[in-house]
XYZ file of N, CA and C in Angstrom:
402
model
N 18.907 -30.470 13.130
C 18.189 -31.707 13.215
C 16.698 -31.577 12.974
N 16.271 -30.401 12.489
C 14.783 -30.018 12.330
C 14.638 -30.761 10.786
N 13.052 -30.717 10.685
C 12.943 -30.835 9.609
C 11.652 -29.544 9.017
N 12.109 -29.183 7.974
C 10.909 -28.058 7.625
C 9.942 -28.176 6.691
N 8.840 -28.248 6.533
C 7.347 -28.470 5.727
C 6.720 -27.102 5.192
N 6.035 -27.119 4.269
C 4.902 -26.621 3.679
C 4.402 -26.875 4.579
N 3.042 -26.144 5.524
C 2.076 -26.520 5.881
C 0.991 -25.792 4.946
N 0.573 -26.341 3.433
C -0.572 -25.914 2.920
C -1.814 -25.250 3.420
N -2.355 -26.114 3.627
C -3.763 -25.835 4.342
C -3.359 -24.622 5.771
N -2.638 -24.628 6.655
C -2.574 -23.379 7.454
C -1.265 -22.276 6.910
N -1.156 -22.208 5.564
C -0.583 -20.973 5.473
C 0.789 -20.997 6.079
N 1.449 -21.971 6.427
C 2.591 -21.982 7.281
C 3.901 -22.653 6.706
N 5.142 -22.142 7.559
C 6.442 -23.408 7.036
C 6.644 -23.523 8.772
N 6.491 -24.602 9.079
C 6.524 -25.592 9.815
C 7.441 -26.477 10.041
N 8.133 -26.569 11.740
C 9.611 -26.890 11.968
C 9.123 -27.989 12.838
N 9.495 -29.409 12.723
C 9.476 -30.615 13.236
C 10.474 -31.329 13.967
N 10.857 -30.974 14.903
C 12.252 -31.295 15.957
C 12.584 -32.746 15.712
N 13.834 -33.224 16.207
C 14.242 -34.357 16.518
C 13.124 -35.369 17.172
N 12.363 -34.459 18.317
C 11.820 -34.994 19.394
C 10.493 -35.240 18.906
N 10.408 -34.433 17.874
C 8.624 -34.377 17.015
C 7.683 -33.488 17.483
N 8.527 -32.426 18.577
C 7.668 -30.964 18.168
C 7.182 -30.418 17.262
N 5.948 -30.139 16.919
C 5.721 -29.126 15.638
C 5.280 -27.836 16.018
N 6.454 -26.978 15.274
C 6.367 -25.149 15.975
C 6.090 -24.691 14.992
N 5.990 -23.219 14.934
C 5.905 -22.596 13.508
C 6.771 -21.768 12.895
N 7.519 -21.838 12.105
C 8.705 -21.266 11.701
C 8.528 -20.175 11.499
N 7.592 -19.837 10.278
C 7.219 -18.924 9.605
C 5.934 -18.654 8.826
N 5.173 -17.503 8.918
C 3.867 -17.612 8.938
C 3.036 -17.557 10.037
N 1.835 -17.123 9.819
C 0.497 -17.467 10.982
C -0.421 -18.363 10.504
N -0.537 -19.361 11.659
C -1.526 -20.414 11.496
C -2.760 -19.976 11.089
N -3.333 -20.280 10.386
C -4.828 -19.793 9.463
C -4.990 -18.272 9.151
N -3.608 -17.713 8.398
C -3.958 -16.228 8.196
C -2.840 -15.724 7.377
N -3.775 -16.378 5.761
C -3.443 -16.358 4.634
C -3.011 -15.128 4.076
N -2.106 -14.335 3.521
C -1.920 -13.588 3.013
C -0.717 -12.927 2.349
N -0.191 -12.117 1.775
C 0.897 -12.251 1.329
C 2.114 -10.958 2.197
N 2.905 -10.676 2.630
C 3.644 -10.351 3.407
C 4.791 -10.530 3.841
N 6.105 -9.454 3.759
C 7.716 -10.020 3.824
C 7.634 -9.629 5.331
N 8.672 -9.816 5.699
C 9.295 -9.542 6.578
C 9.900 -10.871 7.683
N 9.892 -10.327 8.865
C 10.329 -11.419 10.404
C 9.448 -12.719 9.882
N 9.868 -13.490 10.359
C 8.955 -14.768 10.411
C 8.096 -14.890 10.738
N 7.753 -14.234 11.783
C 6.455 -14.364 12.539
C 5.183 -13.409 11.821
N 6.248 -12.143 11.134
C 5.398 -11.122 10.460
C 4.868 -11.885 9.027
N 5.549 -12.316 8.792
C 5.259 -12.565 6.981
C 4.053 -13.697 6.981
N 3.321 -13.432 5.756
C 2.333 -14.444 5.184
C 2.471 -15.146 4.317
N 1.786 -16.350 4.101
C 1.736 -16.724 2.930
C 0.206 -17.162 3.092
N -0.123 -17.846 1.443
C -1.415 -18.266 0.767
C -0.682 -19.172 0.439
N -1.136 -20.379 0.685
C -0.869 -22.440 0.269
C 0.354 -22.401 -0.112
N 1.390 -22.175 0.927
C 2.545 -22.563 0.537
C 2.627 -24.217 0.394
N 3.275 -24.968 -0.807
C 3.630 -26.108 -1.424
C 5.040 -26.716 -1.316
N 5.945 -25.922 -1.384
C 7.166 -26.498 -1.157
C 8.362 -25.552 -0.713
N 9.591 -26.676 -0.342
C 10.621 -26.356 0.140
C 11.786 -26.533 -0.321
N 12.506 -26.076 -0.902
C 13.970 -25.850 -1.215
C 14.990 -25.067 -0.949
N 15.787 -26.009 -0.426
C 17.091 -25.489 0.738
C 18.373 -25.615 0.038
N 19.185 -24.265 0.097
C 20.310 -24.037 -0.506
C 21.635 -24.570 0.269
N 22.452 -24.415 -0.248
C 23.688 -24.977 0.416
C 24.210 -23.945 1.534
N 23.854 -22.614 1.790
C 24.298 -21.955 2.936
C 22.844 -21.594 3.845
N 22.233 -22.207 3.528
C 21.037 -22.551 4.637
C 19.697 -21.523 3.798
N 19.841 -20.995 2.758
C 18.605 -20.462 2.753
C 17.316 -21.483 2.158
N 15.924 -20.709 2.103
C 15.219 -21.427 2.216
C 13.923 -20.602 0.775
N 13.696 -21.187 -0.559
C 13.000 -20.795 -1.151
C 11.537 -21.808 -1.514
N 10.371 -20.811 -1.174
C 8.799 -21.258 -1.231
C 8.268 -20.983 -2.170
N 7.819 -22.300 -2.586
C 6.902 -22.084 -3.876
C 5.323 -21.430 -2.961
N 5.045 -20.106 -2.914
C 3.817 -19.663 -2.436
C 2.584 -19.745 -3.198
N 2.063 -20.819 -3.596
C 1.248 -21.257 -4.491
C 0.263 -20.298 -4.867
N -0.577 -19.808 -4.281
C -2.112 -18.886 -4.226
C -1.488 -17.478 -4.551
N -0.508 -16.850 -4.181
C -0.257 -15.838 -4.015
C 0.827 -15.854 -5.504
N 1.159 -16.927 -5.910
C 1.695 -16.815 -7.167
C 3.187 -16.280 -7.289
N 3.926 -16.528 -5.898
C 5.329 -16.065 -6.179
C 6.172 -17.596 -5.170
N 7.001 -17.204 -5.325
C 8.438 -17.900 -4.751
C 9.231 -16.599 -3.655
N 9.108 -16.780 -2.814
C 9.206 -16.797 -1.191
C 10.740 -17.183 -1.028
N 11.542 -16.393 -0.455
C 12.841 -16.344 -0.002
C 13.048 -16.480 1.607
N 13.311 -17.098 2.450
C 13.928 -17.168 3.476
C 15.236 -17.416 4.395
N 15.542 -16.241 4.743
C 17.127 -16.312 4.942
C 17.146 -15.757 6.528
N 17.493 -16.447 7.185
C 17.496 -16.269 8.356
C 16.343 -16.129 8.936
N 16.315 -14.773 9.677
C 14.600 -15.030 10.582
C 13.854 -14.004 9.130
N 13.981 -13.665 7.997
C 13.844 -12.514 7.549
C 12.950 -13.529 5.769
N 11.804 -13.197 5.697
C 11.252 -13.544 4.354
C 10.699 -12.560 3.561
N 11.183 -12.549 2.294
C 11.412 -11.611 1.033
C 10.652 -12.454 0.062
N 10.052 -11.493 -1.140
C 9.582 -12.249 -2.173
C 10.993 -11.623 -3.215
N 11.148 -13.292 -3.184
C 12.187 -13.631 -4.113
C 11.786 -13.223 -5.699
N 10.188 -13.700 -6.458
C 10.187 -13.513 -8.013
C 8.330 -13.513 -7.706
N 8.241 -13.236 -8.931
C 6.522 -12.985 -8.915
C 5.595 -11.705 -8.038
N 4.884 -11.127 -8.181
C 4.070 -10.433 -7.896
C 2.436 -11.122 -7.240
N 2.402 -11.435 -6.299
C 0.970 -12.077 -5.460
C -0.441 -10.754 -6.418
N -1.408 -11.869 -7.093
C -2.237 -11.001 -7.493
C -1.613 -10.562 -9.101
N -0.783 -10.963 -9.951
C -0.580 -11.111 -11.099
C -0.280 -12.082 -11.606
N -1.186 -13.140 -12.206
C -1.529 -14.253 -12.453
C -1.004 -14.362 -14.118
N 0.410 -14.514 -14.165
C 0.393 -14.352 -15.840
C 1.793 -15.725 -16.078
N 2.183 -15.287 -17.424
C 3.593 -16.186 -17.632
C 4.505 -15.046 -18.419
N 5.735 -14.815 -17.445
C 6.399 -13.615 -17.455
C 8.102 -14.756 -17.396
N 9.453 -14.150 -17.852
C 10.603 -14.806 -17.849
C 10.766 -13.121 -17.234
N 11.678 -13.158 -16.246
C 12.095 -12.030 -15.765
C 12.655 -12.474 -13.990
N 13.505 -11.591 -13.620
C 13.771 -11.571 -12.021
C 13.136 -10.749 -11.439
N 13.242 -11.094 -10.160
C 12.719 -10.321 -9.036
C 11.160 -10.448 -9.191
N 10.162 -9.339 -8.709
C 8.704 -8.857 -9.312
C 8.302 -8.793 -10.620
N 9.379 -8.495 -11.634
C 9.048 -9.038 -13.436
C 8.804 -10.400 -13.369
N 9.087 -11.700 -13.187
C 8.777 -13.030 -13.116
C 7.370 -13.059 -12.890
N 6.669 -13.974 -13.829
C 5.168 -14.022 -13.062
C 4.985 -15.335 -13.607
N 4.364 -16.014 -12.894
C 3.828 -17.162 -12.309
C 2.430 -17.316 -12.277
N 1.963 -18.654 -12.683
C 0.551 -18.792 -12.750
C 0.426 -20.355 -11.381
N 0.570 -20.554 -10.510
C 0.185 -21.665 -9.379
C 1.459 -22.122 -9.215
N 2.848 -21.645 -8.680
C 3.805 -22.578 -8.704
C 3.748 -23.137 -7.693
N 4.141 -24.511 -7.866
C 3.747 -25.930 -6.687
C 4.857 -26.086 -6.646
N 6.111 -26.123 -7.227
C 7.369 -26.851 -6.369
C 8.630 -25.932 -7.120
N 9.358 -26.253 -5.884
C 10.836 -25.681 -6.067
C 12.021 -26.548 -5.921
N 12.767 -26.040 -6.497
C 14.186 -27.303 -6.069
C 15.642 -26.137 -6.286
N 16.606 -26.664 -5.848
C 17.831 -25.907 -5.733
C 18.933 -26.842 -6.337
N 19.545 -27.165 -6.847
C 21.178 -27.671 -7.382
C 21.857 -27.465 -6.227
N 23.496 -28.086 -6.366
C 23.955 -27.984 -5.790
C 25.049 -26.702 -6.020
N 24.713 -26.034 -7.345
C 25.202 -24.827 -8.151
C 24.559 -23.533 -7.780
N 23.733 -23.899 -6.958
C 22.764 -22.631 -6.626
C 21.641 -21.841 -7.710
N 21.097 -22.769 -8.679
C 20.309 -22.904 -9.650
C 18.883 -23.190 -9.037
N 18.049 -22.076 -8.732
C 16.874 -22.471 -8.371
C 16.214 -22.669 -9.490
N 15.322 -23.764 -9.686
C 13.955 -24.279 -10.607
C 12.700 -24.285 -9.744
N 11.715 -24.114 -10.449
C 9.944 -23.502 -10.216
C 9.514 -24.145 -11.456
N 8.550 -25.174 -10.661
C 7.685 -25.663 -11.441
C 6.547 -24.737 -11.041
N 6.232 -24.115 -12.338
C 5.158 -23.318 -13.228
C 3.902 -23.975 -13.449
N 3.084 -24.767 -12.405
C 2.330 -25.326 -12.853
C 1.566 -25.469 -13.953
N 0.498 -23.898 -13.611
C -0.941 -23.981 -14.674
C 0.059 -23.200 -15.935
N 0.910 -22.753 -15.619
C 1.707 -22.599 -16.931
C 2.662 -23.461 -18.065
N 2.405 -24.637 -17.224
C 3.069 -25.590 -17.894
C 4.764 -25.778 -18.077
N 5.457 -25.309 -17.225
C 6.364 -24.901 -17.427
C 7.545 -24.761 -16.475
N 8.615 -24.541 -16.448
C 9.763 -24.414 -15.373
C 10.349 -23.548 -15.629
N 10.310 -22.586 -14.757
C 11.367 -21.352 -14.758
C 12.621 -21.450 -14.249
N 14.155 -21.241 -14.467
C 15.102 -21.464 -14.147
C 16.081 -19.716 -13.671
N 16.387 -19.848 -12.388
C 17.255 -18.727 -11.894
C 18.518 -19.070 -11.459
N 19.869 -18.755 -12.355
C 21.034 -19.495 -11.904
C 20.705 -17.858 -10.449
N 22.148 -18.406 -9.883
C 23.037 -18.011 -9.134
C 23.350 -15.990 -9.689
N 23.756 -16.043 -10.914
C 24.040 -14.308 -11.122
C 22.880 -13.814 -11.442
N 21.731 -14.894 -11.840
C 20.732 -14.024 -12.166
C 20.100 -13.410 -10.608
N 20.064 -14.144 -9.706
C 19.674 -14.100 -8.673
C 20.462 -12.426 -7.830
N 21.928 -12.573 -7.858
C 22.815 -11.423 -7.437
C 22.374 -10.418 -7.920
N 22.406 -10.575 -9.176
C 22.442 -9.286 -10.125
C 20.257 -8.373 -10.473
N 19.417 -9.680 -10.061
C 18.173 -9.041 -9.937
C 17.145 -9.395 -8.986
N 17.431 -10.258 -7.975
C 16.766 -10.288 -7.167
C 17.233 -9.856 -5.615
């Protein structure tokens, strides 16, 4: 019954209860940076968006840091892009590079899309590309 946010401006993904608690999912409030791990451990720089898969995971467009952000359980992974390589790359995993991606979306096929902002562009990761390289 939660609902989950970008919190841009503090670096955060942000969980909004039924009741209208706001906790912090994942991330530290004002402490930008880039970092996998526990939820509480990992960073981000202006995360922008949220896209939620059909078995609950959770992929971030990490805007500043220039990658797409995986969250699966309490545990966040960089899904594609390299934070600090600012280019336009077609590739999985850390080969993918990204110039400002602002939004993500998921199918109901398990087809993640990344809008590529300053690159003009949308990157597309079915489902085997994902198994097989990320």
């Amino acid at each position: 019954g939660a609902i989950l946010v970008a919190d841009y401006g503090s670096h955060t993904i942000r969980s909004i209860s039924s009741s209208g608690a706001v906790t912090t999912f994942a991330g530290a409030v004002e402490s930008p940076g880039t970092a996998d791990g526990s939820t509480t451990a990992a960073r981000f720089h202006y995360p922008s968006s949220i896209a939620i898969t059909t078995d609950g995971s959770l992929y971030v467009a990490d805007t500043e840091d220039d990658t797409i952000r995986r969250i699966s359980g309490n545990t966040v992974t960089t899904f594609a892009g390299t934070a600090g390589r600012v280019l336009t790359a077609d590739g999985l995993g850390t080969s993918a590079r990204f110039d400002a991606p602002y939004a993500t979306a998921v199918d109901n096929t398990g087809v993640v899309y990344v809008a590529d902002t300053a690159n003009n562009r949308v990157q597309v990761f079915r489902p085997s590309d994902i198994r097989s390289g990320s």
